[in-house]
Amino acid sequence: MEAGATTSQRAVSVRRPHMSVLDLRTWIVALFLVMGGMLAFYGAFFVSDEDLAKAAGLNLDLWCGLGMIGVAALFFLWLWLRPHESVKDRGR
């Protein structure tokens, strides 16, 4: 960066996507990640033969948990690539 650059130019060059706590996508990511992590943990360590017999040999807790973690990753990617547009930014 040039020595004569103004502070507004520096702010623009360093600006990163803004993730707000008030953005609904943030809460969706958190909920899917927590619930998916709990399900995957339960499916990985606490599955019984009875559970597997009920699901025709498929570990549903593990796969649903991993799917929920995948959905959380997609929402996080969406949040990261397309940040929430503030009212100030819309006027430009």
GROMACS .gro file of C-alpha atoms in nm:
model
   92
    1MET     CA    1   0.000   0.000   0.000
    2GLU     CA    2   0.123   0.348  -0.080
    3ALA     CA    3   0.249   0.580   0.188
    4GLY     CA    4   0.004   0.852   0.079
    5ALA     CA    5  -0.309   0.636   0.091
    6THR     CA    6  -0.599   0.780   0.285
    7THR     CA    7  -0.774   0.598   0.568
    8SER     CA    8  -1.082   0.532   0.353
    9GLN     CA    9  -0.863   0.360   0.093
   10ARG     CA   10  -0.702   0.150   0.366
   11ALA     CA   11  -1.043   0.057   0.506
   12VAL     CA   12  -1.165  -0.057   0.164
   13SER     CA   13  -0.857  -0.270   0.099
   14VAL     CA   14  -0.877  -0.445   0.438
   15ARG     CA   15  -1.257  -0.485   0.439
   16ARG     CA   16  -1.376  -0.842   0.490
   17PRO     CA   17  -1.724  -0.991   0.472
   18HIS     CA   18  -1.929  -0.887   0.773
   19MET     CA   19  -2.103  -1.162   0.968
   20SER     CA   20  -2.367  -1.020   1.197
   21VAL     CA   21  -2.517  -1.191   1.498
   22LEU     CA   22  -2.852  -1.054   1.385
   23ASP     CA   23  -2.829  -1.231   1.048
   24LEU     CA   24  -3.056  -1.536   1.049
   25ARG     CA   25  -2.801  -1.740   0.856
   26THR     CA   26  -2.560  -1.713   1.149
   27TRP     CA   27  -2.813  -1.873   1.383
   28ILE     CA   28  -2.900  -2.142   1.128
   29VAL     CA   29  -2.531  -2.232   1.097
   30ALA     CA   30  -2.492  -2.249   1.474
   31LEU     CA   31  -2.801  -2.463   1.529
   32PHE     CA   32  -2.726  -2.708   1.247
   33LEU     CA   33  -2.365  -2.736   1.361
   34VAL     CA   34  -2.451  -2.802   1.726
   35MET     CA   35  -2.736  -3.043   1.658
   36GLY     CA   36  -2.547  -3.219   1.378
   37GLY     CA   37  -2.240  -3.252   1.596
   38MET     CA   38  -2.444  -3.402   1.878
   39LEU     CA   39  -2.613  -3.650   1.643
   40ALA     CA   40  -2.287  -3.749   1.476
   41PHE     CA   41  -2.117  -3.794   1.813
   42TYR     CA   42  -2.403  -4.010   1.938
   43GLY     CA   43  -2.405  -4.211   1.617
   44ALA     CA   44  -2.029  -4.265   1.626
   45PHE     CA   45  -1.995  -4.370   1.989
   46PHE     CA   46  -2.329  -4.477   2.135
   47VAL     CA   47  -2.509  -4.670   1.862
   48SER     CA   48  -2.643  -5.009   1.964
   49ASP     CA   49  -2.723  -5.321   1.766
   50GLU     CA   50  -3.090  -5.255   1.837
   51ASP     CA   51  -3.063  -4.911   1.677
   52LEU     CA   52  -2.895  -5.058   1.371
   53ALA     CA   53  -3.161  -5.331   1.345
   54LYS     CA   54  -3.439  -5.070   1.350
   55ALA     CA   55  -3.274  -4.884   1.062
   56ALA     CA   56  -3.192  -5.191   0.847
   57GLY     CA   57  -2.824  -5.177   0.939
   58LEU     CA   58  -2.780  -4.809   0.860
   59ASN     CA   59  -2.642  -4.578   1.127
   60LEU     CA   60  -2.902  -4.304   1.082
   61ASP     CA   61  -2.779  -4.088   1.370
   62LEU     CA   62  -2.431  -4.069   1.223
   63TRP     CA   63  -2.544  -3.999   0.867
   64CYS     CA   64  -2.808  -3.744   0.966
   65GLY     CA   65  -2.556  -3.569   1.190
   66LEU     CA   66  -2.300  -3.553   0.911
   67GLY     CA   67  -2.569  -3.426   0.674
   68MET     CA   68  -2.662  -3.151   0.919
   69ILE     CA   69  -2.295  -3.053   0.951
   70GLY     CA   70  -2.283  -3.039   0.571
   71VAL     CA   71  -2.589  -2.811   0.563
   72ALA     CA   72  -2.422  -2.589   0.824
   73ALA     CA   73  -2.112  -2.573   0.604
   74LEU     CA   74  -2.323  -2.469   0.303
   75PHE     CA   75  -2.498  -2.197   0.502
   76PHE     CA   76  -2.162  -2.075   0.634
   77LEU     CA   77  -2.026  -2.064   0.280
   78TRP     CA   78  -2.331  -1.864   0.171
   79LEU     CA   79  -2.285  -1.630   0.466
   80TRP     CA   80  -1.916  -1.586   0.389
   81LEU     CA   81  -1.951  -1.530   0.014
   82ARG     CA   82  -2.265  -1.313   0.020
   83PRO     CA   83  -2.259  -1.107   0.339
   84HIS     CA   84  -2.565  -0.920   0.460
   85GLU     CA   85  -2.604  -0.586   0.287
   86SER     CA   86  -2.650  -0.298   0.529
   87VAL     CA   87  -2.888  -0.008   0.467
   88LYS     CA   88  -2.589   0.225   0.414
   89ASP     CA   89  -2.451   0.002   0.136
   90ARG     CA   90  -2.784  -0.011  -0.053
   91GLY     CA   91  -2.784   0.365  -0.111
   92ARG     CA   92  -2.460   0.363  -0.309
   0.00000   0.00000   0.00000
